[in-house]
Short mmCIF file of C-alpha atoms in Angstrom, two decimals:
data_model
loop_
_atom_site.label_atom_id
_atom_site.label_comp_id
_atom_site.label_asym_id
_atom_site.label_seq_id
_atom_site.Cartn_x
_atom_site.Cartn_y
_atom_site.Cartn_z
CA MET J 571 17.75 -19.51 -6.46
CA ARG J 572 17.05 -18.87 -10.14
CA ALA J 573 14.51 -16.15 -9.28
CA PHE J 574 17.02 -14.48 -6.97
CA ARG J 575 19.74 -14.43 -9.63
CA GLU J 576 17.36 -13.08 -12.27
CA ALA J 577 16.17 -10.32 -9.96
CA LEU J 578 19.75 -9.33 -9.14
CA GLN J 579 20.71 -9.17 -12.82
CA LYS J 580 17.70 -7.04 -13.75
CA LEU J 581 18.21 -4.70 -10.81
CA ALA J 582 21.91 -4.29 -11.59
CA LYS J 583 21.11 -3.47 -15.23
CA ALA J 584 18.46 -0.91 -14.28
CA LYS J 585 20.62 0.77 -11.62
CA GLY J 586 23.88 0.54 -13.56
CA PHE J 587 26.07 -1.44 -11.15
CA GLU J 588 27.99 -4.70 -11.29
CA PRO J 589 26.09 -7.52 -9.53
CA GLU J 590 27.66 -8.47 -6.21
CA ARG J 591 26.81 -11.39 -3.97
CA ARG J 592 24.58 -10.65 -1.01
CA PRO J 593 24.92 -13.79 1.13
CA LEU J 594 22.43 -12.50 3.68
CA LEU J 595 19.70 -11.98 1.08
CA GLU J 596 20.44 -15.34 -0.52
CA GLU J 597 20.07 -16.99 2.88
CA ALA J 598 16.84 -15.10 3.51
CA PHE J 599 15.44 -16.08 0.10
CA HIS J 600 16.28 -19.75 0.72
CA PHE J 601 14.73 -19.68 4.22
CA ILE J 602 11.44 -18.23 2.97
CA THR J 603 11.05 -20.41 -0.14
CA SER J 604 12.03 -23.70 1.53
CA SER J 605 10.40 -23.42 4.95
CA GLU J 606 7.95 -26.23 5.76
CA LYS J 607 6.08 -24.03 8.23
CA PRO J 608 4.95 -20.44 7.64
CA PRO J 609 8.13 -18.34 7.66
CA PHE J 610 8.57 -15.30 9.92
CA LEU J 611 11.89 -13.67 9.14
CA ILE J 612 13.52 -10.65 10.72
CA LEU J 613 16.16 -9.38 8.32
CA GLN J 614 18.57 -7.10 10.13
CA ALA J 615 20.87 -5.51 7.59
CA PRO J 616 22.68 -2.17 7.58
CA THR J 617 21.41 0.78 5.58
CA GLY J 618 22.62 0.63 2.01
CA TYR J 619 22.76 -3.17 1.97
CA GLY J 620 20.10 -3.39 -0.72
CA LYS J 621 17.41 -5.19 1.27
CA THR J 622 14.75 -4.32 -1.31
CA LEU J 623 16.36 -6.86 -3.68
CA LEU J 624 14.70 -9.54 -1.54
CA SER J 625 11.24 -8.12 -2.37
CA PHE J 626 12.02 -8.15 -6.08
CA ALA J 627 13.41 -11.71 -5.96
CA LEU J 628 10.42 -13.06 -4.03
CA ALA J 629 8.04 -11.37 -6.47
CA VAL J 630 9.81 -13.08 -9.38
CA HIS J 631 9.64 -16.37 -7.46
CA SER J 632 5.87 -16.00 -6.98
CA LEU J 633 5.43 -15.99 -10.77
CA TRP J 634 7.06 -19.41 -10.99
CA ASP J 635 5.92 -21.02 -7.75
CA ALA J 636 2.84 -19.87 -5.87
CA SER J 637 2.77 -22.77 -3.40
CA ILE J 638 3.69 -20.55 -0.42
CA PHE J 639 2.44 -17.13 -1.54
CA ASP J 640 0.82 -15.69 -4.65
CA ARG J 641 2.50 -12.29 -4.59
CA VAL J 642 4.52 -9.87 -2.44
CA ILE J 643 3.20 -6.84 -0.58
CA HIS J 644 5.95 -4.43 0.46
CA VAL J 645 4.68 -2.22 3.30
CA LEU J 646 6.48 1.03 4.07
CA PRO J 647 6.01 3.28 7.11
CA MET J 648 5.69 6.53 5.17
CA ARG J 649 4.59 7.80 1.78
CA SER J 650 7.85 9.63 1.11
CA ILE J 651 9.77 6.36 0.69
CA ILE J 652 7.45 4.78 -1.87
CA GLU J 653 8.31 6.88 -4.92
CA ASP J 654 11.95 5.79 -5.12
CA ILE J 655 11.24 2.06 -4.64
CA GLN J 656 8.41 2.09 -7.15
CA LYS J 657 10.55 3.86 -9.74
CA THR J 658 13.27 1.23 -9.36
CA ALA J 659 10.71 -1.59 -9.58
CA GLU J 660 9.23 -0.14 -12.77
CA GLU J 661 12.62 0.34 -14.40
CA ALA J 662 13.88 -3.14 -13.54
CA PHE J 663 10.77 -5.33 -13.69
CA GLY J 664 7.64 -3.50 -14.82
CA PHE J 665 5.40 -5.70 -12.67
CA SER J 666 4.63 -3.56 -9.63
CA ARG J 667 1.98 -1.09 -8.48
CA THR J 668 1.66 1.32 -5.60
CA LYS J 669 -1.45 1.60 -3.46
CA MET J 670 -1.83 4.71 -1.31
CA MET J 671 -4.72 6.80 -0.09
CA GLY J 672 -5.26 9.74 -2.42
CA SER J 673 -2.86 8.72 -5.18
CA SER J 674 -3.70 5.30 -6.60
CA GLY J 675 -6.41 3.73 -8.70
CA GLU J 676 -5.65 0.21 -7.44
CA PHE J 677 -8.14 -1.40 -5.08
CA LEU J 678 -6.64 -4.89 -4.72
CA HIS J 679 -3.09 -6.18 -4.21
CA LEU J 680 -2.90 -8.44 -7.27
CA PHE J 681 0.42 -7.62 -8.93
CA PRO J 682 3.56 -9.69 -8.36
CA LEU J 683 4.93 -6.77 -6.30
CA ASN J 684 2.59 -4.37 -4.51
CA ILE J 685 4.05 -1.36 -2.68
CA THR J 686 1.88 0.36 -0.11
CA THR J 687 1.91 2.38 3.09
CA ALA J 688 1.24 1.01 6.57
CA ASP J 689 -1.91 3.15 6.77
CA THR J 690 -3.44 1.88 3.54
CA PHE J 691 -2.43 -1.69 4.33
CA THR J 692 -4.15 -1.53 7.73
CA TRP J 693 -7.38 -0.14 6.26
CA ASP J 694 -7.34 -2.91 3.67
CA LEU J 695 -6.98 -5.58 6.36
CA LEU J 696 -9.90 -3.94 8.16
CA LYS J 697 -11.96 -4.46 4.96
CA LEU J 698 -12.46 -0.73 4.50
CA ASN J 699 -11.50 0.90 1.21
CA THR J 700 -11.22 4.56 2.18
CA LYS J 701 -11.97 5.71 -1.38
CA LYS J 702 -15.32 3.97 -1.19
CA ARG J 703 -16.35 5.11 2.27
CA HIS J 704 -19.12 7.45 1.04
CA ARG J 705 -20.73 4.72 -1.06
CA VAL J 706 -20.28 2.22 1.75
CA LYS J 707 -21.92 4.61 4.21
CA ALA J 708 -24.77 5.21 1.78
CA GLY J 709 -25.36 1.44 1.53
CA GLN J 710 -24.54 1.40 -2.18
CA GLU J 711 -21.66 -1.12 -2.06
CA PHE J 712 -19.23 -2.99 0.18
CA GLY J 713 -16.11 -1.48 -1.36
CA TYR J 714 -14.29 -4.74 -2.23
CA ASP J 715 -14.01 -5.48 1.49
CA TYR J 716 -13.36 -9.24 1.56
CA LEU J 717 -11.68 -9.20 -1.84
CA THR J 718 -9.02 -6.72 -0.70
CA GLN J 719 -8.41 -8.56 2.56
CA ALA J 720 -8.18 -11.88 0.69
CA SER J 721 -5.58 -10.45 -1.68
CA ILE J 722 -3.43 -9.80 1.42
CA LEU J 723 -4.01 -13.16 3.09
CA THR J 724 -2.68 -15.03 0.05
CA SER J 725 0.48 -12.89 -0.14
CA LEU J 726 3.86 -12.64 1.53
CA VAL J 727 4.01 -9.40 3.51
CA ILE J 728 7.23 -7.45 3.97
CA PHE J 729 7.32 -4.71 6.61
CA ASP J 730 10.20 -2.44 5.67
CA GLU J 731 11.81 -0.28 8.39
CA ALA J 732 9.27 -1.69 10.86
CA HIS J 733 10.95 0.04 13.82
CA PHE J 734 9.27 3.28 12.67
CA LEU J 735 5.87 1.71 13.36
CA LEU J 736 6.83 0.25 16.73
CA GLU J 737 8.28 3.56 17.92
CA ASP J 738 5.38 5.67 16.65
CA GLU J 739 2.88 6.01 19.50
CA SER J 740 0.09 6.80 17.02
CA MET J 741 0.77 3.63 14.97
CA VAL J 742 1.98 0.95 17.37
CA THR J 743 -1.50 -0.18 18.45
CA ALA J 744 -2.75 -0.68 14.90
CA PHE J 745 0.55 -2.27 13.83
CA LEU J 746 0.53 -4.90 16.57
CA SER J 747 -3.11 -5.75 15.85
CA VAL J 748 -2.06 -6.25 12.21
CA ILE J 749 0.80 -8.56 13.23
CA GLU J 750 -1.47 -10.60 15.51
CA PHE J 751 -4.10 -10.99 12.77
CA LEU J 752 -1.62 -11.92 10.04
CA THR J 753 0.09 -14.51 12.22
CA SER J 754 -3.28 -15.99 13.23
CA GLN J 755 -3.88 -16.54 9.48
CA LYS J 756 -0.38 -18.01 8.89
CA VAL J 757 0.60 -15.30 6.38
CA PRO J 758 4.35 -15.41 5.56
CA ILE J 759 6.03 -12.33 7.06
CA VAL J 760 9.37 -10.57 6.63
CA VAL J 761 10.41 -7.69 8.86
CA MET J 762 13.27 -5.58 7.50
CA THR J 763 15.17 -3.19 9.70
CA ALA J 764 18.66 -1.89 10.32
CA THR J 765 17.90 -1.10 13.95
CA LEU J 766 16.42 -4.02 15.85
CA SER J 767 16.30 -3.68 19.62
CA GLU J 768 15.92 -6.66 21.92
CA ALA J 769 12.40 -5.46 22.76
CA HIS J 770 11.46 -5.39 19.07
CA ARG J 771 12.76 -8.92 18.49
CA ARG J 772 10.94 -10.36 21.50
CA ILE J 773 7.62 -8.84 20.43
CA PHE J 774 7.78 -10.37 16.96
CA GLU J 775 8.99 -13.71 18.30
CA LYS J 776 6.03 -13.89 20.70
CA TYR J 777 3.49 -13.63 17.88
CA ALA J 778 5.42 -16.01 15.63
CA LYS J 779 5.91 -18.76 18.21
CA LYS J 780 2.29 -18.48 19.40
CA ASN J 781 1.04 -19.32 15.90
CA GLY J 782 3.50 -22.03 14.86
CA TYR J 783 5.83 -20.10 12.57
CA ASP J 784 9.37 -20.96 11.60
CA PHE J 785 10.94 -17.86 13.20
CA THR J 786 14.47 -16.65 12.64
CA VAL J 787 16.59 -13.51 12.75
CA LEU J 788 19.29 -13.10 10.10
CA SER J 789 22.17 -10.62 10.16
CA PRO J 790 25.20 -10.38 7.85
CA GLN J 791 28.37 -12.24 8.78
CA GLU J 792 31.83 -10.67 8.88
CA ASN J 793 32.85 -12.36 5.61
CA ASP J 794 29.97 -10.72 3.76
CA PRO J 795 31.51 -8.58 0.96
CA PHE J 796 29.36 -5.61 2.00
CA ILE J 797 30.44 -5.84 5.64
CA GLU J 798 34.11 -6.25 4.73
CA ARG J 799 33.91 -3.12 2.56
CA GLU J 800 32.00 -1.13 5.21
CA LEU J 801 34.60 -1.90 7.88
CA LYS J 802 37.32 -0.55 5.59
CA LYS J 803 35.58 2.78 4.98
CA ASP J 804 36.93 5.86 6.70
CA ILE J 805 33.78 7.60 7.95
CA LYS J 806 34.47 10.11 10.70
CA ILE J 807 31.69 11.16 13.11
CA GLU J 808 32.05 14.47 14.92
CA PHE J 809 29.79 16.08 17.51
CA ARG J 810 29.63 19.83 17.09
CA HIS J 811 27.62 22.92 18.05
CA GLY J 812 26.43 25.72 15.81
CA ASP J 813 24.71 26.67 12.60
CA PRO J 814 24.53 23.67 10.20
CA ILE J 815 25.24 25.91 7.20
CA ASN J 816 28.64 26.82 8.66
CA PHE J 817 29.82 23.23 8.20
CA VAL J 818 28.93 22.91 4.50
CA GLU J 819 31.99 22.33 2.28
CA HIS J 820 32.25 23.50 -1.32
CA GLY J 821 33.31 20.96 -3.92
CA LYS J 822 31.58 18.10 -2.09
CA ARG J 823 28.22 16.38 -2.13
CA ASN J 824 26.58 17.78 1.01
CA ALA J 825 23.41 16.85 2.87
CA VAL J 826 21.94 18.81 5.75
CA ILE J 827 19.23 16.76 7.48
CA VAL J 828 17.14 18.46 10.17
CA ASN J 829 14.20 17.45 12.31
CA SER J 830 11.46 19.81 11.10
CA VAL J 831 10.12 21.22 7.85
CA ALA J 832 10.28 24.79 9.20
CA ARG J 833 13.97 24.45 10.03
CA ALA J 834 14.72 22.92 6.61
CA VAL J 835 12.89 25.68 4.72
CA GLU J 836 14.62 28.40 6.76
CA LEU J 837 18.05 26.93 5.94
CA PHE J 838 17.14 26.53 2.26
CA ASP J 839 16.00 30.17 2.00
CA ARG J 840 19.21 31.40 3.62
CA VAL J 841 21.33 29.43 1.17
CA ARG J 842 19.35 30.55 -1.89
CA ASN J 843 19.46 34.21 -0.79
CA ASN J 844 23.18 34.28 -0.08
CA PRO J 845 25.48 33.13 -2.91
CA ASN J 846 28.45 33.31 -0.56
CA ILE J 847 27.13 30.24 1.29
CA TRP J 848 26.78 28.10 -1.84
CA HIS J 849 27.94 29.50 -5.18
CA GLU J 850 25.96 27.16 -7.43
CA SER J 851 22.38 28.09 -6.60
CA GLU J 852 21.02 25.73 -9.25
CA ARG J 853 22.54 22.78 -7.35
CA VAL J 854 20.69 23.30 -4.07
CA MET J 855 17.68 21.13 -3.31
CA LEU J 856 15.05 20.95 -0.57
CA ILE J 857 13.11 17.73 0.18
CA HIS J 858 10.54 17.33 2.93
CA GLY J 859 7.25 15.54 3.62
CA ARG J 860 4.93 18.39 2.66
CA MET J 861 5.58 18.12 -1.06
CA THR J 862 3.28 16.54 -3.61
CA PRO J 863 4.18 13.04 -4.90
CA THR J 864 4.85 14.46 -8.37
CA HIS J 865 7.17 17.11 -6.94
CA LYS J 866 9.13 14.54 -4.91
CA ARG J 867 9.50 12.25 -7.91
CA GLU J 868 10.97 15.10 -9.94
CA LEU J 869 13.38 15.97 -7.14
CA ILE J 870 14.51 12.36 -6.74
CA ASP J 871 15.15 12.10 -10.49
CA ARG J 872 17.23 15.28 -10.35
CA LEU J 873 19.11 14.05 -7.28
CA ARG J 874 20.03 10.84 -9.08
CA ARG J 875 21.63 12.90 -11.86
CA TRP J 876 23.46 15.14 -9.42
CA ILE J 877 25.01 12.16 -7.61
CA LYS J 878 26.79 11.19 -10.83
CA GLU J 879 27.68 14.74 -11.87
CA GLY J 880 29.43 16.10 -8.79
CA ASN J 881 28.90 18.52 -5.93
CA PHE J 882 25.51 19.63 -4.59
CA LEU J 883 23.77 20.70 -1.39
CA LEU J 884 20.68 18.77 -0.30
CA ILE J 885 18.65 20.13 2.60
CA GLY J 886 16.01 17.74 3.91
CA THR J 887 14.04 16.27 6.77
CA GLN J 888 13.14 12.76 7.94
CA ALA J 889 11.51 12.32 4.51
CA VAL J 890 14.91 11.30 3.10
CA GLU J 891 15.94 9.03 6.00
CA ALA J 892 14.88 5.77 4.39
CA GLY J 893 14.17 4.55 0.90
CA VAL J 894 15.61 7.52 -1.04
CA ASP J 895 18.77 6.26 -2.72
CA PHE J 896 21.52 8.89 -2.68
CA SER J 897 25.04 9.26 -1.39
CA VAL J 898 27.01 12.23 -0.03
CA ASP J 899 30.55 12.98 1.12
CA LEU J 900 29.49 15.17 4.04
CA MET J 901 26.38 14.98 6.17
CA ILE J 902 25.40 17.55 8.78
CA THR J 903 22.49 16.32 10.87
CA ASP J 904 20.42 17.38 13.84
CA LYS J 905 20.71 15.02 16.80
CA ALA J 906 18.00 12.33 16.84
CA PRO J 907 17.34 8.83 18.25
CA ILE J 908 19.79 6.13 17.14
CA ASN J 909 17.41 4.52 14.62
CA SER J 910 16.89 7.83 12.79
CA LEU J 911 20.59 8.72 12.85
CA LEU J 912 21.53 5.33 11.41
CA GLN J 913 19.07 5.83 8.55
CA ARG J 914 20.68 9.19 7.82
CA PHE J 915 24.21 7.78 8.12
CA GLY J 916 23.26 5.22 5.47
CA ARG J 917 23.31 8.05 2.91
CA VAL J 918 27.02 8.79 3.47
CA ALA J 919 29.60 7.07 1.22
CA ARG J 920 26.77 4.69 0.39
CA TYR J 921 28.14 3.11 -2.76
CA GLY J 922 30.83 0.48 -3.04
CA ASN J 923 33.52 2.64 -4.64
CA GLU J 924 33.21 5.39 -1.98
CA THR J 925 35.62 5.00 0.91
CA LYS J 926 35.82 8.29 2.77
CA ALA J 927 33.25 10.67 4.27
CA LYS J 928 32.37 12.75 7.30
CA ILE J 929 29.29 13.09 9.50
CA ILE J 930 28.66 16.03 11.83
CA VAL J 931 25.99 15.58 14.52
CA LEU J 932 24.75 18.88 15.95
CA GLU J 933 24.45 18.50 19.71
CA ASP J 934 22.67 21.82 20.23
CA ALA J 935 19.96 21.18 17.62
CA PRO J 936 16.32 21.00 18.77
CA CYS J 937 15.17 17.47 19.67
CA GLY J 938 11.56 17.73 18.49
CA PRO J 939 9.58 15.87 17.31
CA TYR J 940 11.57 13.09 18.98
CA PRO J 941 11.48 12.25 22.71
CA ARG J 942 14.27 14.17 24.42
CA ASP J 943 15.32 11.23 26.60
CA LYS J 944 15.97 8.97 23.59
CA VAL J 945 17.82 11.70 21.72
CA GLU J 946 20.09 12.57 24.64
CA LYS J 947 20.70 8.88 25.44
CA THR J 948 21.73 8.29 21.83
CA VAL J 949 24.27 11.13 21.85
CA GLU J 950 25.68 10.03 25.21
CA LEU J 951 26.14 6.41 24.12
CA MET J 952 27.55 7.26 20.70
CA LYS J 953 30.13 9.61 22.16
CA GLY J 954 31.19 6.90 24.60
CA ASN J 955 31.43 4.17 21.98
CA ARG J 956 34.93 3.95 20.51
CA VAL J 957 34.00 1.53 17.73
CA PHE J 958 31.01 2.69 15.70
CA SER J 959 30.16 2.00 12.07
CA ARG J 960 27.11 1.09 10.02
CA VAL J 961 27.71 -2.60 10.73
CA PRO J 962 25.03 -3.92 13.14
CA LYS J 963 27.37 -5.45 15.69
CA THR J 964 28.97 -2.04 16.36
CA TYR J 965 25.71 -0.29 17.20
CA GLN J 966 23.38 -3.07 18.37
CA GLY J 967 24.03 -2.36 22.04
CA ILE J 968 23.14 1.32 21.61
CA VAL J 969 19.87 0.47 19.84
CA THR J 970 18.81 -1.80 22.70
CA GLU J 971 19.85 0.71 25.37
CA VAL J 972 17.85 3.49 23.69
CA HIS J 973 14.77 1.52 22.65
CA GLY J 974 14.62 -1.06 25.42
CA LYS J 975 15.27 -4.69 26.27
CA LYS J 976 11.79 -5.66 27.45
CA PRO J 977 8.64 -5.69 25.29
CA THR J 978 6.97 -3.43 27.85
CA SER J 979 9.12 -0.55 26.57
CA ILE J 980 7.01 -0.81 23.38
CA THR J 981 3.69 -2.20 24.62
CA LYS J 982 3.30 0.52 27.26
CA ASN J 983 2.13 2.76 24.41
CA VAL J 984 -0.52 0.28 23.19
CA ASN J 985 -4.21 1.00 23.66
CA LYS J 986 -5.35 -2.51 24.59
CA GLU J 987 -9.04 -1.76 24.10
CA LEU J 988 -8.44 -0.37 20.62
CA GLU J 989 -6.12 -3.25 19.74
CA GLY J 990 -8.79 -5.78 20.67
CA LYS J 991 -11.48 -3.95 18.70
CA LEU J 992 -9.34 -3.73 15.56
CA LEU J 993 -8.46 -7.41 15.80
CA ARG J 994 -12.14 -8.40 16.08
CA LEU J 995 -13.03 -6.27 13.07
CA MET J 996 -10.34 -7.99 11.02
CA LYS J 997 -11.19 -11.51 12.14
CA ASP J 998 -14.98 -11.55 12.32
CA PRO J 999 -16.47 -12.60 8.95
CA THR J 1000 -19.79 -10.99 9.87
CA LYS J 1001 -18.12 -7.56 10.14
CA ARG J 1002 -18.21 -6.18 6.64
CA ALA J 1003 -17.29 -2.70 5.43
CA PRO J 1004 -20.40 -0.93 6.82
CA HIS J 1005 -19.81 -2.44 10.28
CA VAL J 1006 -16.14 -1.47 10.18
CA LEU J 1007 -16.93 2.06 9.06
CA SER J 1008 -19.51 2.46 11.83
CA ALA J 1009 -16.99 1.27 14.45
CA ILE J 1010 -14.26 3.60 13.14
CA GLU J 1011 -16.68 6.53 13.12
CA SER J 1012 -17.65 5.79 16.71
CA LEU J 1013 -13.98 5.77 17.77
CA THR J 1014 -13.27 8.96 15.83
CA ALA J 1015 -16.22 10.76 17.39
CA LYS J 1016 -14.68 9.98 20.80
CA GLY J 1017 -11.36 11.51 19.69
CA ILE J 1018 -9.63 8.12 19.30
CA SER J 1019 -7.48 8.01 16.18
CA VAL J 1020 -6.79 4.59 14.70
CA MET J 1021 -3.67 5.69 12.81
CA ARG J 1022 -1.33 8.68 12.49
CA GLY J 1023 -3.30 11.04 14.66
CA PHE J 1024 -5.81 13.30 12.90
CA LEU J 1025 -3.82 14.35 9.84
CA ILE J 1026 -5.57 16.33 7.13
CA PRO J 1027 -5.25 15.68 3.39
CA LEU J 1028 -4.56 19.06 1.81
CA LEU J 1029 -5.65 18.91 -1.84
CA VAL J 1030 -3.05 20.45 -4.16
CA GLY J 1031 -4.44 20.09 -7.65
CA GLU J 1032 -5.21 16.40 -8.08
CA GLU J 1033 -2.76 15.33 -5.37
CA ALA J 1034 -2.78 15.38 -1.58
CA VAL J 1035 -0.26 16.47 1.05
CA LEU J 1036 -0.87 15.48 4.66
CA ILE J 1037 -0.79 18.33 7.18
CA SER J 1038 -1.49 18.68 10.90
CA PRO J 1039 -4.36 20.69 12.40
CA SER J 1040 -1.85 23.33 13.53
CA LYS J 1041 -0.54 23.67 9.96
CA LEU J 1042 -4.12 24.00 8.71
CA MET J 1043 -4.69 26.84 11.15
CA GLU J 1044 -1.51 28.57 9.97
CA LEU J 1045 -2.35 28.25 6.27
CA TYR J 1046 -5.95 29.32 6.88
CA SER J 1047 -4.81 32.45 8.69
CA LYS J 1048 -2.74 33.33 5.60
CA GLY J 1049 -5.78 32.93 3.37
CA ILE J 1050 -4.25 30.23 1.16
CA VAL J 1051 -6.57 27.32 1.96
CA GLU J 1052 -10.30 26.88 1.54
CA VAL J 1053 -12.24 24.50 3.80
CA ARG J 1054 -15.15 23.34 1.66
CA GLY J 1055 -18.19 21.87 3.35
CA TRP J 1056 -17.27 23.36 6.73
CA LYS J 1057 -19.54 25.89 8.37
CA GLY J 1058 -17.78 28.66 10.20
CA GLU J 1059 -14.24 29.98 10.57
CA ILE J 1060 -11.02 28.32 11.74
CA ARG J 1061 -10.37 30.55 14.74
CA ASN J 1062 -8.22 28.29 16.88
CA LEU J 1063 -6.56 24.87 17.10
CA ASN J 1064 -9.75 23.27 18.39
CA ASP J 1065 -11.58 24.34 15.22
CA ALA J 1066 -8.78 22.91 13.06
CA TYR J 1067 -8.89 19.67 15.05
CA ASN J 1068 -12.66 19.45 14.49
CA VAL J 1069 -12.09 19.83 10.74
CA ALA J 1070 -9.65 16.91 10.92
CA LYS J 1071 -12.20 14.82 12.82
CA SER J 1072 -14.92 15.64 10.29
CA ILE J 1073 -12.70 14.44 7.45
CA ALA J 1074 -11.82 11.29 9.40
CA LEU J 1075 -15.55 10.68 9.93
CA GLY J 1076 -16.08 10.77 6.18
CA GLU J 1077 -18.08 13.99 6.16
CA ASN J 1078 -18.16 16.00 2.95
CA VAL J 1079 -15.35 18.33 4.00
CA GLU J 1080 -12.32 19.14 1.83
CA VAL J 1081 -9.30 21.30 2.54
CA VAL J 1082 -8.06 22.82 -0.73
CA PHE J 1083 -4.83 24.73 -1.23
CA THR J 1084 -5.70 27.97 -3.04
CA GLY J 1085 -2.25 29.55 -3.05
CA GLU J 1086 0.41 29.09 -5.70
CA TYR J 1087 2.28 25.85 -5.07
CA ASP J 1088 6.01 26.46 -4.63
CA TRP J 1089 7.97 24.05 -6.82
CA GLU J 1090 11.08 24.60 -4.74
CA ARG J 1091 9.68 24.70 -1.19
CA GLY J 1092 6.46 22.70 -1.40
CA ILE J 1093 4.04 23.59 1.42
CA PRO J 1094 6.47 25.33 3.82
#
């Protein structure tokens, strides 16, 4: 446990808090480092528990004992979460790197702690370095194909907030092929989540048991100091109707979390243009997923200062649901599925010395982009549940009711043919980068997206922001993007979709933002 204690001390010093025992993480650390068979751990801990400490501790351990794994790869479901975790890792340890498409010079996972996105991680397992695809296609190199995959197969892999990937219809096929391949290779695996349904657990257990893993699920016990403190907190949840801005309270740390960028920007503009809503205009912030990595890092740094200084108003989207460390006294949120709401709730009275807060869930808010049935089921069950807190036992039943008891509630969204093809590409040693690229291009040409639909990297200076084909069409119509290498106009959604396909196929097409980037609103 020496590595665990050292990691805790360094993290506490960097973050400025007194170290506190985390029995659940200690138990998880012991299970992984002492297991005689490959470990497969599901760590179910509430938001705010500090699960990332386990990644840091295991990375320290790998420097002293590489008998089970050489390093740690921390996989996150979305780019927006990475900045905050990487900043903490750099401040506390200085031994980590990020690896993302469009914003990293790393091509292998060789540091003690490697932080990456699910998309990049999947491409790396497929032996396809997306930065090298043009040279691979031209037959000039293999793009580190086996080397990158090998750097994963000798690591311990942590999937953080894995429920996002299982519930995302565009990612679930690729994610399950990744799990099947990793377990076939006996790679140690940790799944971290605050919202584990019975269906989720049974899917992971199937793969683990099939391949001879030591499988376990760990949750905090009632005598855990964190749980004891959480149960004492006075956090009121109200269900209301109306304009979210009407519920903001002066003199408090406020967060308004909504389900779309357009809604967030509209609220932000109203606040900034009307000093009667919020008197301190310099203490209003907008965060969403269509901001550059540099912009988001600056905002997160500012938010950290604000948390210590006093009142503010944060307006954001799902981009702040997980991984961004902040705490507020009042949260106003659009209705959403239970897993998303719990992530948002984890940003209310988050720290140990905070005991009182309020959450307002807006029942009349738009459901999109979430499935209406899951959103409405969540609201119905929460309103009927008399005992509800951020402690897993108080919401576990709701998670299972919303997301399902049987694995078929998840696997019904899996493209079996695609899953099999991806698995063969990962496993077959004769399938090198050119073979993989050819197979992916063939799928793309048929309109089959391997991951995340056909999102488009919008180049903003030297950075990239992912946008949808419909957003491309909107920006193009305003004359603030240039589509280089594309012949013709963007007249309709089909044209925009074809641009996205061309980029996915590796054609020499770039979408460049030619307007003036808004350092308050990002790409609205």
